[in-house]
mmCIF file of C-alpha atoms and ligand atoms in Angstrom:
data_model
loop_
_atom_site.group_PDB
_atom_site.id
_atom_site.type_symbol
_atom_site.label_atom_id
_atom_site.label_comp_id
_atom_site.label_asym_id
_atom_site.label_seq_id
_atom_site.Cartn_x
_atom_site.Cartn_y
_atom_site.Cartn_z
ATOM 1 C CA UNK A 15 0.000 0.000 0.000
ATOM 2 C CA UNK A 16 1.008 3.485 -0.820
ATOM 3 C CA UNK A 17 2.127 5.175 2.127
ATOM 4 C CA UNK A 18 2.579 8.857 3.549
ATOM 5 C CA UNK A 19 4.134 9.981 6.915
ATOM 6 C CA UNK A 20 2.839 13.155 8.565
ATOM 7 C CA UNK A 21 4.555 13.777 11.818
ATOM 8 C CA UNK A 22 6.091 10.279 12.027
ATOM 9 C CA UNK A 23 2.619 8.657 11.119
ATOM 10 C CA UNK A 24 2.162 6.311 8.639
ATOM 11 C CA UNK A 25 -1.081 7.036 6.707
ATOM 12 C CA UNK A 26 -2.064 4.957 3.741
ATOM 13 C CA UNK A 27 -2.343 6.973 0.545
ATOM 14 C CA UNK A 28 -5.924 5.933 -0.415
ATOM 15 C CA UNK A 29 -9.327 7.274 -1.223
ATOM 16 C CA UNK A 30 -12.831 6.624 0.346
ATOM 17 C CA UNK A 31 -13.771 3.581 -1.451
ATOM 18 C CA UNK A 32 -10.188 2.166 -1.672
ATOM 19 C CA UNK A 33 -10.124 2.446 2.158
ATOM 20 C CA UNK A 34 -13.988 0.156 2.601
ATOM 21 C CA UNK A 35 -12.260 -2.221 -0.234
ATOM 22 C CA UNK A 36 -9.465 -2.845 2.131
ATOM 23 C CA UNK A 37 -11.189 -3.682 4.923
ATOM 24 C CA UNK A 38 -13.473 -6.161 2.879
ATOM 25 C CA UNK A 39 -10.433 -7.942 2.239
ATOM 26 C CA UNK A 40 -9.387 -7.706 5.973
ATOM 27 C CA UNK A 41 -12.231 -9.674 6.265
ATOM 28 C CA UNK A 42 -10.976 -12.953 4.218
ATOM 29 C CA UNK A 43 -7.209 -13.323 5.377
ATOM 30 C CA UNK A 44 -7.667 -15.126 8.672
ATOM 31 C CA UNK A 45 -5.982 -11.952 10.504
ATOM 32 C CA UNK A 46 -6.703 -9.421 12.705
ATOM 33 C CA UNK A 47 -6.729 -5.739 11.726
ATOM 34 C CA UNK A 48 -6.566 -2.468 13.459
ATOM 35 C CA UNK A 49 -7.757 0.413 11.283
ATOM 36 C CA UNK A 50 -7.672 3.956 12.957
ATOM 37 C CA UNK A 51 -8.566 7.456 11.846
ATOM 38 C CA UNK A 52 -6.151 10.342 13.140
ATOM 39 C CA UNK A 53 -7.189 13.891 12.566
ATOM 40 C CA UNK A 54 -4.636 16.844 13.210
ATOM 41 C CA UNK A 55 -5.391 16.968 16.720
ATOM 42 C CA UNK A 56 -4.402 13.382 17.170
ATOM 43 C CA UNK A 57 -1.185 13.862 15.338
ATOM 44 C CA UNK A 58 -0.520 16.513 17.536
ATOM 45 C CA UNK A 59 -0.649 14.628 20.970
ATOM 46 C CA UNK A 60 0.669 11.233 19.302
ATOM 47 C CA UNK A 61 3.955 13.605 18.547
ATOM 48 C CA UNK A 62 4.210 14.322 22.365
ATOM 49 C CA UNK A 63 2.950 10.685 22.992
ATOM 50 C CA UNK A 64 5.470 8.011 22.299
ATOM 51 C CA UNK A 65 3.621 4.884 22.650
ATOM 52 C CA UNK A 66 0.386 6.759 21.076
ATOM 53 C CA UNK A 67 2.465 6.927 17.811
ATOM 54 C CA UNK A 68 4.002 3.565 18.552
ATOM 55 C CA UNK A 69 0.220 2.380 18.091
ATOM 56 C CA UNK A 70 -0.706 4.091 15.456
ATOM 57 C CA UNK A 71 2.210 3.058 13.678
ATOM 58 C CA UNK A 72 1.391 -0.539 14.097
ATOM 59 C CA UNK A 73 -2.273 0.085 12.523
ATOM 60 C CA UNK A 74 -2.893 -1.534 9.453
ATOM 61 C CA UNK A 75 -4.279 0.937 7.666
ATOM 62 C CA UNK A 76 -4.280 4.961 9.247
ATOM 63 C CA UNK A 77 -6.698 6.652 7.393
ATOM 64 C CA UNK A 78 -6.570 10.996 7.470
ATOM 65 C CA UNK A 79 -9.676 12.028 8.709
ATOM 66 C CA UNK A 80 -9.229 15.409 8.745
ATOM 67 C CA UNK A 81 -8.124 18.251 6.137
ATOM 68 C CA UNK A 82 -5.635 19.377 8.414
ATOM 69 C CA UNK A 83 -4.073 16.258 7.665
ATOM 70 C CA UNK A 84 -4.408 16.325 3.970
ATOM 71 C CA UNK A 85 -2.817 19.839 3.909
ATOM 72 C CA UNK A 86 0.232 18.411 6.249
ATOM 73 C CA UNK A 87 0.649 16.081 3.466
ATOM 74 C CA UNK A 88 0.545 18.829 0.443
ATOM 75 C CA UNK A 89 3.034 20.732 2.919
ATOM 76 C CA UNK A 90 5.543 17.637 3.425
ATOM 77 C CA UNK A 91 5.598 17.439 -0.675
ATOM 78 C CA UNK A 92 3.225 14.297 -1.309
ATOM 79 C CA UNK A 93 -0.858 14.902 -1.132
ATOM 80 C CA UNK A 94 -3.028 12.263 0.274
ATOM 81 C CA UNK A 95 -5.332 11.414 -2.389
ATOM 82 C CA UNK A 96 -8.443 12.903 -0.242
ATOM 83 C CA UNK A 97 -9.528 13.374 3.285
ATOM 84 C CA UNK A 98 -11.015 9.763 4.419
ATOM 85 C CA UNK A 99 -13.532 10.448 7.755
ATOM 86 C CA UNK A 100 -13.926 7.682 10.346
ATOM 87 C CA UNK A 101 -17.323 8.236 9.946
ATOM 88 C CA UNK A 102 -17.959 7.926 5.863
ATOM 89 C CA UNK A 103 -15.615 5.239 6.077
ATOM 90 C CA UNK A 104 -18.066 3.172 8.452
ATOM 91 C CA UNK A 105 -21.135 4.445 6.216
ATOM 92 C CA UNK A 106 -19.544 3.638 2.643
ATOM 93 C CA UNK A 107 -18.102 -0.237 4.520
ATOM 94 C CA UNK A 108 -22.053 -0.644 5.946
ATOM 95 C CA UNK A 109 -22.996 -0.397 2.338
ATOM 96 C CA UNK A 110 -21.354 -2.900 0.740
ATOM 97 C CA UNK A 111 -21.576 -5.157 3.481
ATOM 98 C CA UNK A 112 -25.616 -4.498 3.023
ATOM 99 C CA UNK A 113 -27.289 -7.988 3.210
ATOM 100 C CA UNK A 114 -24.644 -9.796 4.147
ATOM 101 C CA UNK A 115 -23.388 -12.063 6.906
ATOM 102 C CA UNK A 116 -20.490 -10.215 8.221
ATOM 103 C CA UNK A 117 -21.624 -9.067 11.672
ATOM 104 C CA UNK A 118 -20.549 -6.043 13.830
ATOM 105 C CA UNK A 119 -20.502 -4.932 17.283
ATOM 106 C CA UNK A 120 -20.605 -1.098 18.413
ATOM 107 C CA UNK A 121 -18.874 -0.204 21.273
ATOM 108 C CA UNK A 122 -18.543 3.028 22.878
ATOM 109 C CA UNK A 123 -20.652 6.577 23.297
ATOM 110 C CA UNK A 124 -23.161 7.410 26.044
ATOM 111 C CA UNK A 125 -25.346 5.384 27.439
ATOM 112 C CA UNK A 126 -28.005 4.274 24.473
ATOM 113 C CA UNK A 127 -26.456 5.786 22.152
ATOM 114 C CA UNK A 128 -24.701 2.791 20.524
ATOM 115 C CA UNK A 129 -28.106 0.932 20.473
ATOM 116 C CA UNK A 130 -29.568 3.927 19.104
ATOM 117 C CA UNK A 131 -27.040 4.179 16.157
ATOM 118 C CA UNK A 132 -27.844 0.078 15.952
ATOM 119 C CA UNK A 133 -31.727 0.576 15.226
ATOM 120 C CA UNK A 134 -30.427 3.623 12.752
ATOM 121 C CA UNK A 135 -28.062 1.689 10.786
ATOM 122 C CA UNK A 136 -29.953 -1.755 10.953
ATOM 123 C CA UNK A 137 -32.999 -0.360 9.058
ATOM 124 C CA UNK A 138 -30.629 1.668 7.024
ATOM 125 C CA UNK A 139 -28.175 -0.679 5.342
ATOM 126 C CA UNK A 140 -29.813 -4.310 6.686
ATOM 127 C CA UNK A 141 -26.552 -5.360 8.441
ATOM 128 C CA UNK A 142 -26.209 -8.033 11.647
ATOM 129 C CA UNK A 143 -24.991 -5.622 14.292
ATOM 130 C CA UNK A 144 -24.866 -8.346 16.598
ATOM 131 C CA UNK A 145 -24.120 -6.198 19.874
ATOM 132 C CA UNK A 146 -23.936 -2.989 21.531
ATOM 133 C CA UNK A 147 -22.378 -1.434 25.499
ATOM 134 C CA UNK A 148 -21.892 2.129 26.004
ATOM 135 C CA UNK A 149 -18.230 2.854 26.715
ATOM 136 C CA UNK A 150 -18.061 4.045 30.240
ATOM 137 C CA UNK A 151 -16.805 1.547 31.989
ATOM 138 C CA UNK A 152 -14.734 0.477 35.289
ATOM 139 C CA UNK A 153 -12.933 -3.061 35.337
ATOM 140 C CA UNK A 154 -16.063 -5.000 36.092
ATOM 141 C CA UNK A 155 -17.938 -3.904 33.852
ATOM 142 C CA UNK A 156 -14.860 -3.714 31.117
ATOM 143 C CA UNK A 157 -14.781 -7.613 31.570
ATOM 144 C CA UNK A 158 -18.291 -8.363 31.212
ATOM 145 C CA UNK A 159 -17.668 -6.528 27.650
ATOM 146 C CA UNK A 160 -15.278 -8.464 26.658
ATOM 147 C CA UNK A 161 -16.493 -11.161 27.414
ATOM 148 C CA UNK A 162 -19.620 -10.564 25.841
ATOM 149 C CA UNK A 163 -17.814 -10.014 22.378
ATOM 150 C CA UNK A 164 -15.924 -13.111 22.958
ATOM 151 C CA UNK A 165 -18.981 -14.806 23.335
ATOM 152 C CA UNK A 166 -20.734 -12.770 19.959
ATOM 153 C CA UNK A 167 -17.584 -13.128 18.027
ATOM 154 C CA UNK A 168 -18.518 -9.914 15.051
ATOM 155 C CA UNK A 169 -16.317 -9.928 12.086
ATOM 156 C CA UNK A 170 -15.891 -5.998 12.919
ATOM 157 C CA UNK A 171 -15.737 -4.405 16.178
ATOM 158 C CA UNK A 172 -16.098 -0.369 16.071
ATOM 159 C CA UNK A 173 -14.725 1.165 19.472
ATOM 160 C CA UNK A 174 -15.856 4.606 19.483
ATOM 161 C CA UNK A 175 -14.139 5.992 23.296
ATOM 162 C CA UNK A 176 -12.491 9.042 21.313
ATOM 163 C CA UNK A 177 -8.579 9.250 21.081
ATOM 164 C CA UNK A 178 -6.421 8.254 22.235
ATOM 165 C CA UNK A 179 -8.672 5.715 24.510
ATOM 166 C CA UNK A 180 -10.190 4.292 21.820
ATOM 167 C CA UNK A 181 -6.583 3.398 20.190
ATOM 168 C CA UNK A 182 -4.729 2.236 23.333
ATOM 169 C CA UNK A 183 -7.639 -0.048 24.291
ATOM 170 C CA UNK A 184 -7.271 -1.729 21.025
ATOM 171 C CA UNK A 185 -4.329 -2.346 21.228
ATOM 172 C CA UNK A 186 -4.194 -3.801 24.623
ATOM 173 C CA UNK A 187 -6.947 -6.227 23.849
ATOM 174 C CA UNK A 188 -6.675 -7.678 20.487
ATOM 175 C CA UNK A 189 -5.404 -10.233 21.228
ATOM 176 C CA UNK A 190 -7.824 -10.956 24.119
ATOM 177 C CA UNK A 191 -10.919 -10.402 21.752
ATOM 178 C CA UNK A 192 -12.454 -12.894 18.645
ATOM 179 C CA UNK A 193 -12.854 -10.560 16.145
ATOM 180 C CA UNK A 194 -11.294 -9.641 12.793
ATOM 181 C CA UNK A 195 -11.224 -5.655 12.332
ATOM 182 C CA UNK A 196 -11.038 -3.436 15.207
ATOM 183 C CA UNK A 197 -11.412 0.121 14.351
ATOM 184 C CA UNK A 198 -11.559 3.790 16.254
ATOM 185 C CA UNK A 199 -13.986 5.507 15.311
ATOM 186 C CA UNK A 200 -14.355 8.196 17.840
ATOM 187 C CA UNK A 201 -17.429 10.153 18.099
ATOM 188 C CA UNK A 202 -19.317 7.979 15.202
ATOM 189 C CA UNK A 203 -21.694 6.418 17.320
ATOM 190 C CA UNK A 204 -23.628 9.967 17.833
ATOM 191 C CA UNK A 205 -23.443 10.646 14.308
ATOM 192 C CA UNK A 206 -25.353 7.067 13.464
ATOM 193 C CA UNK A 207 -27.926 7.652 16.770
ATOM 194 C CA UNK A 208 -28.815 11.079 15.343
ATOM 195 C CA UNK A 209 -27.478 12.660 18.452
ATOM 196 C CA UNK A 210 -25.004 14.959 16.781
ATOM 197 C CA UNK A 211 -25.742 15.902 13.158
ATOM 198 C CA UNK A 212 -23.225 16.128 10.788
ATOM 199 C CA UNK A 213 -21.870 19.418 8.877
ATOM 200 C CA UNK A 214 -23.974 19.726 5.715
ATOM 201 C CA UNK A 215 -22.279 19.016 2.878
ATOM 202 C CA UNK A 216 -21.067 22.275 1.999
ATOM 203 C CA UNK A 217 -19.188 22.580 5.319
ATOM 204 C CA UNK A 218 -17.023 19.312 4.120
ATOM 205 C CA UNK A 219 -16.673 19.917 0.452
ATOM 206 C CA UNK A 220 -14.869 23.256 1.752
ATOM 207 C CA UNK A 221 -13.174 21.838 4.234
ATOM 208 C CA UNK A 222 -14.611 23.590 6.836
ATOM 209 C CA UNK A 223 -16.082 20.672 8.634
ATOM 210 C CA UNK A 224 -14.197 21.773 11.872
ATOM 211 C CA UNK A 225 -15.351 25.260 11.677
ATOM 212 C CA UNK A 226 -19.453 23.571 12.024
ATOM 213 C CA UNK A 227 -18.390 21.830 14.726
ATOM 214 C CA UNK A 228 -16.694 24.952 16.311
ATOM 215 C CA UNK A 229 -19.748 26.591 15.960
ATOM 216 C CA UNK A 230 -22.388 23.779 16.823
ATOM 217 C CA UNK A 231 -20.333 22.901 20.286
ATOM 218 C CA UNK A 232 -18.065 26.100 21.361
ATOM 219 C CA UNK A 233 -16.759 23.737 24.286
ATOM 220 C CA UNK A 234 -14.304 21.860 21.494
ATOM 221 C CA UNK A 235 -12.373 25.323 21.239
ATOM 222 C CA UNK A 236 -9.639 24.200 23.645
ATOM 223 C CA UNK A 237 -9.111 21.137 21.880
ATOM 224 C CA UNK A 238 -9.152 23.123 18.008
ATOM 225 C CA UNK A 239 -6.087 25.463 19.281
ATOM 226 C CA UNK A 240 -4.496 22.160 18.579
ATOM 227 C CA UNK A 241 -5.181 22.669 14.679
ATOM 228 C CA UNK A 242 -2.848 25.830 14.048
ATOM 229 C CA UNK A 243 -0.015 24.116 16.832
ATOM 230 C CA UNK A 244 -0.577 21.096 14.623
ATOM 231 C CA UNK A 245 0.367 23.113 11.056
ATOM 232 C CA UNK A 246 3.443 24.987 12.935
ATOM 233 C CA UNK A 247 4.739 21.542 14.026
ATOM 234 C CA UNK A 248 4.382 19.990 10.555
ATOM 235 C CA UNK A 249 6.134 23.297 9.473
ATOM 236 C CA UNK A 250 8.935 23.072 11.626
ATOM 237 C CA UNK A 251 9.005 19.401 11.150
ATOM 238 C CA UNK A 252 9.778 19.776 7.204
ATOM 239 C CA UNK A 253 12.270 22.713 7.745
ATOM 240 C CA UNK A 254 14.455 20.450 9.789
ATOM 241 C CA UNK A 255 14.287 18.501 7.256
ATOM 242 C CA UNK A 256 13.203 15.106 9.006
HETATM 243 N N1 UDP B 3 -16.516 8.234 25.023
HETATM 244 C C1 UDP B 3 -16.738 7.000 25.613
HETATM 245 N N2 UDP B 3 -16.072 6.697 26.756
HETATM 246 C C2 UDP B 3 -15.197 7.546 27.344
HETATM 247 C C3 UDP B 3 -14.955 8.802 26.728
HETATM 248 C C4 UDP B 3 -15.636 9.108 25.559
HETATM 249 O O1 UDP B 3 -17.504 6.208 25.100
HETATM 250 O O2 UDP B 3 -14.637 7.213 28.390
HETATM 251 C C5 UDP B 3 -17.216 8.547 23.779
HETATM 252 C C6 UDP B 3 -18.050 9.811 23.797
HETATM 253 O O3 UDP B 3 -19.328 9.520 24.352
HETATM 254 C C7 UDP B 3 -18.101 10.154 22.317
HETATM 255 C C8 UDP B 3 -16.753 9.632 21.801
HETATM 256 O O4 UDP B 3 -16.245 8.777 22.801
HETATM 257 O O5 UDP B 3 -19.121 9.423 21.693
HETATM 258 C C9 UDP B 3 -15.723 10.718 21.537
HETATM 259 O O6 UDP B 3 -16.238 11.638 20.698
HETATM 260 P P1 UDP B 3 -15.382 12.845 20.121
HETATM 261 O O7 UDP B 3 -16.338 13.726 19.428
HETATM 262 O O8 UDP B 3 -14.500 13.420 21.194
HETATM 263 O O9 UDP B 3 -14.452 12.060 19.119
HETATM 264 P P2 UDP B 3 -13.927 12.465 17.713
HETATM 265 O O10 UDP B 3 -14.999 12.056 16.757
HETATM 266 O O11 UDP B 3 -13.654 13.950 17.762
HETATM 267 O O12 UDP B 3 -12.687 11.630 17.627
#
């Protein structure tokens, strides 16, 4: 697979549908796959994160969901072929796997919301989402999960606890957990209940995706200052030439 680092990530070079095709053929080789989604504020923290990046890094397939991160790329000399969003990626996947037998299980969000997002996308796209738990948790009840996917077994698991939970759970369970493709896939889960709309189109065709957001929940200010801090390191990062 193509590949393009940003910030010492790894990020396969590949569009939308490319991306779903992939993980259809995750689904045949007998393996297990980890599949996450890092935007420009989890570049940011997996630069000052060592063992963050380590996990990214040993992903099988990073996708940039974000157009900060498709810029970083035009800056560093080599474009990603388009923005791929966590989310889209799930909805274009869910659509090919449409009355099939591969089954899924939806962990993570609020309380309901993951069964919400099950009823949504059952009637939707007429896929087996075999199983649903919110994804606050303490070690009991973190157990009891996992053992209730053992016992389910999907052919996809999509942990939606936001970065970089979502990625360093993953990691430390796979090989504790009978599935085949474990994504992150953050704050999806509200997206699919209905809970939090997405930007209309316009918003993403211009990029501006973020700038909805900004607007629709002021709280995740804090956490955008990490955008232009993310730009200056990938600046700095090219003039030194590494
Ligand atoms: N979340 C969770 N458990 C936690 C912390 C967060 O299930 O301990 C969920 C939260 O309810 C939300 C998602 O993780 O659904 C994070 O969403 P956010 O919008 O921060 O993620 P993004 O899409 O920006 O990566």
């Amino acid at each position: 697979m193509d590949k393009v680092n940003i910030l010492e990530v790894d990020f396969s070079n590949i569009t939308l549908d490319e991306a779903a095709d992939k993980m259809l053929s995750f689904l045949k080789d007998g393996k297990k796959h980890m599949i996450f989604t890092p935007n420009s504020e989890i570049l940011y923290d997996a630069y000052k994160d060592s063992e963050f990046k380590k996990i990214l890094n040993s992903a099988d397939m990073n996708v940039p969901d974000g157009i900060g991160v498709v810029y970083a790329s035009a800056i560093n000399g080599k474009k990603l072929k388009q923005r791929v969003a966590g989310y889209d990626l799930c909805l274009n996947l869910f659509e090919k796997l449409k009355n099939g037998d591969k089954t899924i299980y939806f962990f993570g969000g609020a309380p309901k919301v993951a069964e919400n997002a099950k009823e949504k996308i059952e009637k939707k796209y007429k896929i087996k989402i075999i199983g649903t738990s919110d994804g606050y948790f303490d070690d009991k009840k973190e157990k009891l999960i996992i053992d209730e996917i053992n016992k389910l077994s999907p052919d996809i698991l999509l942990v939606g606890l936001g970065a970089p939970k979502q990625e360093k759970w993953i990691y430390k369970n796979i090989n504790n957990l009978n599935a085949k493709i474990f994504m992150g896939v953050g704050g999806s889960f509200d997206g699919f209940s209905g809970a939090v709309k997405r930007a209309p189109d316009i918003f993403i065709k211009l990029g501006l995706e973020w700038l909805y957001r900004l607007i629709k929940q002021p709280s995740r200010f804090v956490r955008m200052l990490k955008l232009p801090l993310f730009m200056l390191l990938v600046i700095k990062h090219k003039i030194k030439g590494r």
